[in-house]
mmCIF file with all atom_site columns, C-alpha atoms in Angstrom:
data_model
loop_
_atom_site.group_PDB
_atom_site.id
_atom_site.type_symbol
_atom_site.label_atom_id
_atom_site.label_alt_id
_atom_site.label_comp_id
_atom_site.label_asym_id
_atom_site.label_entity_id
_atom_site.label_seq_id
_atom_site.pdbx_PDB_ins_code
_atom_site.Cartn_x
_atom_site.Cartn_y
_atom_site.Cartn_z
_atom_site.occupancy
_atom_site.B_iso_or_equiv
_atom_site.pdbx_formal_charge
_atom_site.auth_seq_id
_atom_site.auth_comp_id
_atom_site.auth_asym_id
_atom_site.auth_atom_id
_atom_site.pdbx_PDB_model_num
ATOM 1   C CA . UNK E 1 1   ? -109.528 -20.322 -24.752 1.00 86.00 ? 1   UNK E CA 1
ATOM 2   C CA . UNK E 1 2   ? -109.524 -22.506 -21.440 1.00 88.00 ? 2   UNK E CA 1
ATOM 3   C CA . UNK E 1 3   ? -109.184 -18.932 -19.589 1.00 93.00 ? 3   UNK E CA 1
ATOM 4   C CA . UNK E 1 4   ? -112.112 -17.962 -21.396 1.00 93.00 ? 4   UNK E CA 1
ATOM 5   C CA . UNK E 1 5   ? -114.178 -20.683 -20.562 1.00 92.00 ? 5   UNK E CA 1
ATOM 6   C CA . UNK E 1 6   ? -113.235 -20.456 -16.822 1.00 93.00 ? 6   UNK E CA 1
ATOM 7   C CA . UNK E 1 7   ? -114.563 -17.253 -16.921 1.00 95.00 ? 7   UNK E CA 1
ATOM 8   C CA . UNK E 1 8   ? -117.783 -17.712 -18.753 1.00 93.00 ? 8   UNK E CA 1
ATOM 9   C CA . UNK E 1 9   ? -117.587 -20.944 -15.899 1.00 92.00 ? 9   UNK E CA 1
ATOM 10  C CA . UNK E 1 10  ? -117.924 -18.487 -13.543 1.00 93.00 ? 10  UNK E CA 1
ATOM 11  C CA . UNK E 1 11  ? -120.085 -15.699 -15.157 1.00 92.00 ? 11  UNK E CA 1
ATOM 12  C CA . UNK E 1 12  ? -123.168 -18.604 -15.032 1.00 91.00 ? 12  UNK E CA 1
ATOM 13  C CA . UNK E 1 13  ? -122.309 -19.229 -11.806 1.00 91.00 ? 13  UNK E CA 1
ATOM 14  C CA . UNK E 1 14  ? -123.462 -16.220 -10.353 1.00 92.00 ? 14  UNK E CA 1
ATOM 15  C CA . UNK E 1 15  ? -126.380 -16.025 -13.154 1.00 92.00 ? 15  UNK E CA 1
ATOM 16  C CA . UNK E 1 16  ? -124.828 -14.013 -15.691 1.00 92.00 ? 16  UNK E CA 1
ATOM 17  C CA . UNK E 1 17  ? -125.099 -15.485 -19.838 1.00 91.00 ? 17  UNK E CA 1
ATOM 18  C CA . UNK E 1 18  ? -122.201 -17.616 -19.516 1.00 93.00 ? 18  UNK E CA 1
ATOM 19  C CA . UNK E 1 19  ? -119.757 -15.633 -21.799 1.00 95.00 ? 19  UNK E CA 1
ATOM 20  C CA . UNK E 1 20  ? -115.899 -15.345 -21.182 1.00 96.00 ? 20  UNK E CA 1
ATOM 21  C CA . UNK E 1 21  ? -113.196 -13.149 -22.656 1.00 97.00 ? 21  UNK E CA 1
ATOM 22  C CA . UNK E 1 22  ? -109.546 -12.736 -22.618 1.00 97.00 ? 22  UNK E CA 1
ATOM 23  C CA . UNK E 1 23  ? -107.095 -10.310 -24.714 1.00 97.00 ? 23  UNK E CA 1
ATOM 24  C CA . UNK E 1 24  ? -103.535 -12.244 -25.156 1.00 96.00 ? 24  UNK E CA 1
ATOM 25  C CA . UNK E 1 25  ? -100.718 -9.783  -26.353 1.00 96.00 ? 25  UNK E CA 1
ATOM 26  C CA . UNK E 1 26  ? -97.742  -11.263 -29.168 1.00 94.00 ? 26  UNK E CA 1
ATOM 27  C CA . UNK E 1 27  ? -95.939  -13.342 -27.006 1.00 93.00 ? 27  UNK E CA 1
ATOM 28  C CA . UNK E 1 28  ? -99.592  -15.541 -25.924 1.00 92.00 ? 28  UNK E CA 1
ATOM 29  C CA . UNK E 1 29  ? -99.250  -13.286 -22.236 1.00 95.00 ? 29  UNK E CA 1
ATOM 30  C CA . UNK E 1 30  ? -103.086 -12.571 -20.970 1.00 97.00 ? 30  UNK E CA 1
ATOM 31  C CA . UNK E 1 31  ? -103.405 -8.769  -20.631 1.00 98.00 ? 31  UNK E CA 1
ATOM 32  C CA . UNK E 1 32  ? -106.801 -8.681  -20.449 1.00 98.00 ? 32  UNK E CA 1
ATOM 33  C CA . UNK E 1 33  ? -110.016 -11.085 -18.940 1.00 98.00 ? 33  UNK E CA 1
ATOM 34  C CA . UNK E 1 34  ? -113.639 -10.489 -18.723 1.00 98.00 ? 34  UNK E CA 1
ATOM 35  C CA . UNK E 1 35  ? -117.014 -11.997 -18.145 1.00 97.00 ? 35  UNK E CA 1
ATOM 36  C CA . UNK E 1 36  ? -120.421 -10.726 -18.691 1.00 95.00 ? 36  UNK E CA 1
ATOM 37  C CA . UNK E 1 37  ? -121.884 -8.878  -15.647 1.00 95.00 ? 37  UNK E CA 1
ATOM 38  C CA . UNK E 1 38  ? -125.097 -7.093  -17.493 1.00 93.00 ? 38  UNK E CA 1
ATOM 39  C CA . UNK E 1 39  ? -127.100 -9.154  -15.284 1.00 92.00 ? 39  UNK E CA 1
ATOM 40  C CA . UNK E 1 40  ? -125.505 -7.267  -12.448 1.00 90.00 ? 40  UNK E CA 1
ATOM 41  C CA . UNK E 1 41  ? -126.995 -3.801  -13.463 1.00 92.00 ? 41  UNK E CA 1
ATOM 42  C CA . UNK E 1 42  ? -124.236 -2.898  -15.496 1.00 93.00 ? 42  UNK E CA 1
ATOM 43  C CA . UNK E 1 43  ? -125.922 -2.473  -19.376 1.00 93.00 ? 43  UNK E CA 1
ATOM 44  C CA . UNK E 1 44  ? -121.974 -2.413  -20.913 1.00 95.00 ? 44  UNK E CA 1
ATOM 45  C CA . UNK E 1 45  ? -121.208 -5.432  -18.862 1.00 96.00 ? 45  UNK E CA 1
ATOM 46  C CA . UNK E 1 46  ? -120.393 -7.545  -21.822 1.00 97.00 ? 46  UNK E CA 1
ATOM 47  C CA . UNK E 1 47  ? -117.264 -10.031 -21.279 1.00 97.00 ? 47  UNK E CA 1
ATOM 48  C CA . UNK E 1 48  ? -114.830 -8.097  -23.807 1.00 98.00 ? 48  UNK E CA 1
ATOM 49  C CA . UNK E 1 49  ? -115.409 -4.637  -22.757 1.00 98.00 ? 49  UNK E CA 1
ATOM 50  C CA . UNK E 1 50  ? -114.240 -5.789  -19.161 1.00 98.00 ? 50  UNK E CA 1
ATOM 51  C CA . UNK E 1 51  ? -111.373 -7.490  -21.392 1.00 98.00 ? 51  UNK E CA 1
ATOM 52  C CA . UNK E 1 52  ? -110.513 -4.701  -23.251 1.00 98.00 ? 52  UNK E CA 1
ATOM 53  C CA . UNK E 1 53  ? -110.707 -2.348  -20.557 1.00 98.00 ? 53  UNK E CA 1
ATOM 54  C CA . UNK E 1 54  ? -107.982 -4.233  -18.437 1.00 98.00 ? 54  UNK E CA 1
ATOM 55  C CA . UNK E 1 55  ? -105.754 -4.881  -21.245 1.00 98.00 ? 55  UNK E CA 1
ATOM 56  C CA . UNK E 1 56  ? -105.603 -1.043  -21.726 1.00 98.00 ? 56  UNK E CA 1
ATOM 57  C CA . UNK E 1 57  ? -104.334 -0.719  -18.463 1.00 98.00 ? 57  UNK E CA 1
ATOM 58  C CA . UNK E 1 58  ? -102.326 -3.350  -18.404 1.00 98.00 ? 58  UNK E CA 1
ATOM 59  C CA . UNK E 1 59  ? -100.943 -2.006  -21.223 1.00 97.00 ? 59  UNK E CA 1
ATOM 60  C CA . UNK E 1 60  ? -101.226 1.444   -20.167 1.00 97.00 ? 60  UNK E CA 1
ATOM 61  C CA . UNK E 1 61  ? -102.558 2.616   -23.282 1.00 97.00 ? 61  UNK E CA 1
ATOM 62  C CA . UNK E 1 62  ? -105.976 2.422   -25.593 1.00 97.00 ? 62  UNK E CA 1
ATOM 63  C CA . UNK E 1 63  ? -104.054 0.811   -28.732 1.00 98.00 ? 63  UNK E CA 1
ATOM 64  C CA . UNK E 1 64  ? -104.268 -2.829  -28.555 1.00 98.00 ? 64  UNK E CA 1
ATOM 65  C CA . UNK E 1 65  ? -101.941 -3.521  -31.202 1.00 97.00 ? 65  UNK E CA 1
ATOM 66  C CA . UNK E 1 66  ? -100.848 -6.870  -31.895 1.00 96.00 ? 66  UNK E CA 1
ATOM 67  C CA . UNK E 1 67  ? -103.314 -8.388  -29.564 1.00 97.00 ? 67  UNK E CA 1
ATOM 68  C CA . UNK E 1 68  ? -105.315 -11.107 -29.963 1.00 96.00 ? 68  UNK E CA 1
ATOM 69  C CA . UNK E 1 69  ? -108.936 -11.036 -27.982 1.00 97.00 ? 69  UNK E CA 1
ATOM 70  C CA . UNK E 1 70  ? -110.777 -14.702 -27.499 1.00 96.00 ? 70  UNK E CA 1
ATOM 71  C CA . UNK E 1 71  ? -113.987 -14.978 -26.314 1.00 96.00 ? 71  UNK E CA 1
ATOM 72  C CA . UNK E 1 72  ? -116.573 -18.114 -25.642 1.00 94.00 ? 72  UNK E CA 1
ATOM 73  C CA . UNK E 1 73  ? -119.297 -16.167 -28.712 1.00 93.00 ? 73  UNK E CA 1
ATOM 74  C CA . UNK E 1 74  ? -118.931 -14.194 -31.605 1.00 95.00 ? 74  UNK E CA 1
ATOM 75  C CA . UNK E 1 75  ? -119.192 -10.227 -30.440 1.00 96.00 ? 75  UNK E CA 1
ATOM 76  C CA . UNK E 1 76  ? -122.423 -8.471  -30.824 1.00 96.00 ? 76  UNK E CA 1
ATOM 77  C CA . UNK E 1 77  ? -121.974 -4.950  -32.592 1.00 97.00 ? 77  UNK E CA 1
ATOM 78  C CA . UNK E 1 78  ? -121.272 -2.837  -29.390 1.00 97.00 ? 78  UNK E CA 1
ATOM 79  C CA . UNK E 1 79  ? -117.958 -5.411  -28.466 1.00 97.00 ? 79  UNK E CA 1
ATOM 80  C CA . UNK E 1 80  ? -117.470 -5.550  -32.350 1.00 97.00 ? 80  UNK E CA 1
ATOM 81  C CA . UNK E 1 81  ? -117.264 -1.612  -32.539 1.00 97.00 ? 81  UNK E CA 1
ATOM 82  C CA . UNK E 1 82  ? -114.814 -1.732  -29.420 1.00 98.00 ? 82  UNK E CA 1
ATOM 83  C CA . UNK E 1 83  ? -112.555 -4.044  -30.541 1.00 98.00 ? 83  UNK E CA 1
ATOM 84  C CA . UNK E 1 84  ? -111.625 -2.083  -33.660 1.00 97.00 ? 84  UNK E CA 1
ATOM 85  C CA . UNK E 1 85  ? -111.656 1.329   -31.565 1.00 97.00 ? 85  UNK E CA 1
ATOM 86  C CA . UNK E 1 86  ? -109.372 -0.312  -29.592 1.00 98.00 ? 86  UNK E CA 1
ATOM 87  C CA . UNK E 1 87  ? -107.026 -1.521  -32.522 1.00 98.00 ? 87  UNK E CA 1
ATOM 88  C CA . UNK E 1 88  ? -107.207 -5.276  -31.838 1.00 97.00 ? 88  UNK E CA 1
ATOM 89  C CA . UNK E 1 89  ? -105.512 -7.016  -34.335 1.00 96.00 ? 89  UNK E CA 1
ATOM 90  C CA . UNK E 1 90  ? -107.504 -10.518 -34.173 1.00 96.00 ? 90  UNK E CA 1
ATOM 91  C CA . UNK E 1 91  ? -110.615 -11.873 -33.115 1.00 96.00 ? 91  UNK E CA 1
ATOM 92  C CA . UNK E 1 92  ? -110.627 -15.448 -31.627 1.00 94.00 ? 92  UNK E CA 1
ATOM 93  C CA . UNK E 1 93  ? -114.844 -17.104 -30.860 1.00 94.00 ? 93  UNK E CA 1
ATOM 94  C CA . UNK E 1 94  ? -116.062 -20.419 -30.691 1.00 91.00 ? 94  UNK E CA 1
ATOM 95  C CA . UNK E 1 95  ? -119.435 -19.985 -31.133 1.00 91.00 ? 95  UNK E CA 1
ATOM 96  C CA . UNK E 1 96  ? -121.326 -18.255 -33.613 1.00 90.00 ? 96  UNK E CA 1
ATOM 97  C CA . UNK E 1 97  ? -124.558 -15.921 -32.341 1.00 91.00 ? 97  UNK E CA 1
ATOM 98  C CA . UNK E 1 98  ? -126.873 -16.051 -35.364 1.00 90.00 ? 98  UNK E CA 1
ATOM 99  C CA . UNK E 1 99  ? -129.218 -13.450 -32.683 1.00 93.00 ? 99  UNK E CA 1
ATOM 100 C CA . UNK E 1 100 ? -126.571 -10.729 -31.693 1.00 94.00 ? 100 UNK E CA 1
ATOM 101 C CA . UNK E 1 101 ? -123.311 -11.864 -33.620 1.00 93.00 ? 101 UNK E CA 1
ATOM 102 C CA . UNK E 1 102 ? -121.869 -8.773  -35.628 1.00 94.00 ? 102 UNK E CA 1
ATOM 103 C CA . UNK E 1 103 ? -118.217 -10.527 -36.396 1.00 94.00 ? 103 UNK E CA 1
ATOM 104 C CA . UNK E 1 104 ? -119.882 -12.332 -39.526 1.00 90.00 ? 104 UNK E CA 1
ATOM 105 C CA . UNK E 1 105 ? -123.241 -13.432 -38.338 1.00 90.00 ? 105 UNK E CA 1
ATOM 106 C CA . UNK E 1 106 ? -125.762 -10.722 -38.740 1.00 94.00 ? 106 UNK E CA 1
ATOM 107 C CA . UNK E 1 107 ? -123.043 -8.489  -40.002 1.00 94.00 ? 107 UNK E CA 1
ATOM 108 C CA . UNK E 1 108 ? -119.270 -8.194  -40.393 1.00 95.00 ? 108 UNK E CA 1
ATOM 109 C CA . UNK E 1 109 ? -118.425 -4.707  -38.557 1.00 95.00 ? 109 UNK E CA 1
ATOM 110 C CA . UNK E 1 110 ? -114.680 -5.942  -37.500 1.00 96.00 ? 110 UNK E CA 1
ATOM 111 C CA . UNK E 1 111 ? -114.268 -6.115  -41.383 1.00 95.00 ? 111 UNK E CA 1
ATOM 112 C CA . UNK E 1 112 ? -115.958 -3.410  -42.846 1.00 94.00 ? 112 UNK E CA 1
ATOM 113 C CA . UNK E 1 113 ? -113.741 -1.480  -45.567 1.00 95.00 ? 113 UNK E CA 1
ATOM 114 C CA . UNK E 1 114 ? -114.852 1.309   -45.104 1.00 95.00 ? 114 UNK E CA 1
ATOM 115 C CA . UNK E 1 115 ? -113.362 1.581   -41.176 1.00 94.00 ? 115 UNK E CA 1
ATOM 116 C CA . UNK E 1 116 ? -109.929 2.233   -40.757 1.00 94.00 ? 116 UNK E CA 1
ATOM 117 C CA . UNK E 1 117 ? -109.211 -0.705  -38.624 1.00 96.00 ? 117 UNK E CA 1
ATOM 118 C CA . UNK E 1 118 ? -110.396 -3.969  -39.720 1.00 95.00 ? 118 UNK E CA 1
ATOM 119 C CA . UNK E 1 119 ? -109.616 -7.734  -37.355 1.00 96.00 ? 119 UNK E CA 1
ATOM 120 C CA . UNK E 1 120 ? -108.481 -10.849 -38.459 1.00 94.00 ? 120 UNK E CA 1
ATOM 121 C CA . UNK E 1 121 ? -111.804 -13.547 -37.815 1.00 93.00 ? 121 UNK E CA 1
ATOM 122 C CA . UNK E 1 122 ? -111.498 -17.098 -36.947 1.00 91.00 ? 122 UNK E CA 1
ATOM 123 C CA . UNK E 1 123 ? -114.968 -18.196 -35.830 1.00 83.00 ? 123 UNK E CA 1
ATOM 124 C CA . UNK E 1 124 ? -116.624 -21.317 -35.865 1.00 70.00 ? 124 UNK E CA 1
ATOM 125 C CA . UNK E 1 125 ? -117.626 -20.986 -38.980 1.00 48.00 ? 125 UNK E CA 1
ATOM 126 C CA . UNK E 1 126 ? -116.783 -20.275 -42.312 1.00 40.00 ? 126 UNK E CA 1
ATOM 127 C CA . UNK E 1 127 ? -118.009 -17.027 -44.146 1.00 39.00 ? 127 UNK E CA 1
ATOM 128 C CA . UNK E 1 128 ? -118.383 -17.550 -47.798 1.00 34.00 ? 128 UNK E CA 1
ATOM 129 C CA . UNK E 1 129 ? -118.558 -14.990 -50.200 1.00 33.00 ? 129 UNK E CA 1
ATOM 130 C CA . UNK E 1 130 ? -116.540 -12.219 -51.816 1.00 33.00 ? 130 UNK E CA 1
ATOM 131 C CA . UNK E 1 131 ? -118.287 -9.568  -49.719 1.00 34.00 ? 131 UNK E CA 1
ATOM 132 C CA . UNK E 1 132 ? -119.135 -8.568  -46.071 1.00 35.00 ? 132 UNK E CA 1
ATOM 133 C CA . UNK E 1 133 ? -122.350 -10.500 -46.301 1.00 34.00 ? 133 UNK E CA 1
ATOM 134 C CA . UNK E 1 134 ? -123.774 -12.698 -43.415 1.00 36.00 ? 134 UNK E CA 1
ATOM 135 C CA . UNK E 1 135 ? -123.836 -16.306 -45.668 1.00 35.00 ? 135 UNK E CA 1
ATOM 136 C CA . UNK E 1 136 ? -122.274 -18.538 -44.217 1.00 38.00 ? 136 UNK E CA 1
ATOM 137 C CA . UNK E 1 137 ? -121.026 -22.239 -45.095 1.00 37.00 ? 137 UNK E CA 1
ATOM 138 C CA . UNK E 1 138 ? -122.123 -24.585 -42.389 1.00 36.00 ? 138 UNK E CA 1
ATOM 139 C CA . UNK E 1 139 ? -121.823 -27.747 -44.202 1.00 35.00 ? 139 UNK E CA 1
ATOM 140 C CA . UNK E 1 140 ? -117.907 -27.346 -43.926 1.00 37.00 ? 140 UNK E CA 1
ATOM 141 C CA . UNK E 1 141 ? -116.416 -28.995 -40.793 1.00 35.00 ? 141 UNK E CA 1
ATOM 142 C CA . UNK E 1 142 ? -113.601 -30.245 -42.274 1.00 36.00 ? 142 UNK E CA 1
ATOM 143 C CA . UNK E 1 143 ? -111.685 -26.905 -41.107 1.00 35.00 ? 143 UNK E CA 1
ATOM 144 C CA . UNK E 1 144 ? -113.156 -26.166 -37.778 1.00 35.00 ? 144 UNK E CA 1
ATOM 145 C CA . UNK E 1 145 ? -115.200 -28.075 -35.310 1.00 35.00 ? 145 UNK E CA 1
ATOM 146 C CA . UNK E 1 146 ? -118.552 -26.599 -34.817 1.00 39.00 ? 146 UNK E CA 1
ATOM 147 C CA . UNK E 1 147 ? -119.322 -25.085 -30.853 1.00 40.00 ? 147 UNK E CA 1
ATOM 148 C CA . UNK E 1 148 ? -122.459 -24.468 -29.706 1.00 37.00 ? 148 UNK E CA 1
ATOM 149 C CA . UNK E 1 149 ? -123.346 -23.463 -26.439 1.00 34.00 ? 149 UNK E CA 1
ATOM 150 C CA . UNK E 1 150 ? -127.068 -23.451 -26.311 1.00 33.00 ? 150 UNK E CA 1
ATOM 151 C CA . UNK E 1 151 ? -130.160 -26.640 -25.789 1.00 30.00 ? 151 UNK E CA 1
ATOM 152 C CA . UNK E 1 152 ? -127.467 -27.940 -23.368 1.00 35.00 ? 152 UNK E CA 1
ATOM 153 C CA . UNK E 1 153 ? -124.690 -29.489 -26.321 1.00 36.00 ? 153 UNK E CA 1
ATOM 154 C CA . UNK E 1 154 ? -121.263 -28.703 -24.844 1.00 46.00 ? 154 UNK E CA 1
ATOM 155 C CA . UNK E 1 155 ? -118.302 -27.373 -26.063 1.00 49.00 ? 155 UNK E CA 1
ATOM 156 C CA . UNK E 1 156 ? -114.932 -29.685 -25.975 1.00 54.00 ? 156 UNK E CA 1
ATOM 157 C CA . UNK E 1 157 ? -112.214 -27.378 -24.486 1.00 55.00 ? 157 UNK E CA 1
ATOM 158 C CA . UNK E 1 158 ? -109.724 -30.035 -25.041 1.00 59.00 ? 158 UNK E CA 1
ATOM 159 C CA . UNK E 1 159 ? -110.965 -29.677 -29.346 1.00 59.00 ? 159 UNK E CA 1
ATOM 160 C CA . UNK E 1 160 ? -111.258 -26.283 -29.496 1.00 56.00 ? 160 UNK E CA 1
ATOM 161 C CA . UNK E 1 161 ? -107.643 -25.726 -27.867 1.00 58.00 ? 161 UNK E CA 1
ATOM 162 C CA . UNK E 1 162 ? -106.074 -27.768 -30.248 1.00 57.00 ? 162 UNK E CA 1
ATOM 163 C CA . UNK E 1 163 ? -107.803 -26.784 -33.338 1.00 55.00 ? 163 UNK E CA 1
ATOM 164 C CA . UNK E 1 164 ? -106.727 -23.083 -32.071 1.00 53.00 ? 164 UNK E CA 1
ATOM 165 C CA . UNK E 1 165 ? -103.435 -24.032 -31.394 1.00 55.00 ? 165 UNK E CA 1
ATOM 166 C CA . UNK E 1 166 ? -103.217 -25.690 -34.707 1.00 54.00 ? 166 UNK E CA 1
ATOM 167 C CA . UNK E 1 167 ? -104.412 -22.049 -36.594 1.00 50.00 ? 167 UNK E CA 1
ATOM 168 C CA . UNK E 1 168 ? -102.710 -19.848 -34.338 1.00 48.00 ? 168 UNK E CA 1
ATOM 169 C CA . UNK E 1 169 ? -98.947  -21.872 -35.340 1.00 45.00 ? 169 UNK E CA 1
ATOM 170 C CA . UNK E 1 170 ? -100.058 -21.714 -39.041 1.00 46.00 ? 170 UNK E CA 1
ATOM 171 C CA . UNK E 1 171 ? -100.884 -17.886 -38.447 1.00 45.00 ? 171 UNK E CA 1
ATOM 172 C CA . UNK E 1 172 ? -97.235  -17.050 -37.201 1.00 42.00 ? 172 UNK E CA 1
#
């Protein structure tokens, strides 16, 4: 996650929506980085399509099997759509996007059923629920620390990479 943050870092610096993105294969290797460049002209230029791209070609190959892509917030449906075309197996955010969010905010396309790929989720928050619907419990932080990026309240690498650390060893 500190990669990703570098990289959104860097995507504000040069006036982009601060949004970072990296693709880690099984043994925790980064295949794969990204930050947004739409700003730039570039309409695709979302931080995981960058990601995913490079990862393929590090890779050299489309099927991101047994990867893991984490980004700085939640994946709006285009990035959702690519990450199970491209066979990720899990989906790392740490912030939610209640505007644009498609990983469990306004929808859940990375888990859809009816696909024939489907993503592990950890977000920052918790989804509730039985089916793909967009509730979600907020009042539980006992599990994960809330991130928000937005009305200036920062995100605590230091936190977050522990907390991920913590679910990614529990996860193996």
């Amino acid at each position: 996650m500190e990669e990703a943050f570098a990289l959104a870092e860097e995507a504000g610096a040069d006036g982009e929506i601060p949004i970072g993105a990296v693709v880690v294969d099984r043994d925790g290797n980064i295949i794969g980085r990204g930050r947004n460049r739409r700003e730039s002209g570039d309409p695709l230029g979302h931080a995981e399509i960058y990601a995913i791209r490079e990862a393929a070609n590090a890779i050299g190959g489309w099927r991101l099997d047994g990867t893991t892509m984490v980004v700085t917030l939640e994946p709006c449906a285009m990035c959702a759509g690519a990450l199970v075309n491209a066979r990720v197996e899990r989906l790392i955010f740490a912030a939610s996007d209640p505007k644009a969010g498609f990983c469990g905010s306004l929808g859940n396309l990375v888990q859809d059923p009816r696909l024939n790929h489907r993503l592990e989720v950890i977000g920052a928050t918790k989804r509730t629920g039985g089916n793909n619907s967009s509730s979600h419990d907020r009042s539980d932080t006992g599990n994960h620390p809330q991130f928000f990026f937005r009305r200036g309240v920062g995100v605590d690498p230091a936190e977050l990479n522990a907390f991920l650390r913590l679910r990614l060893f529990s996860l193996s």
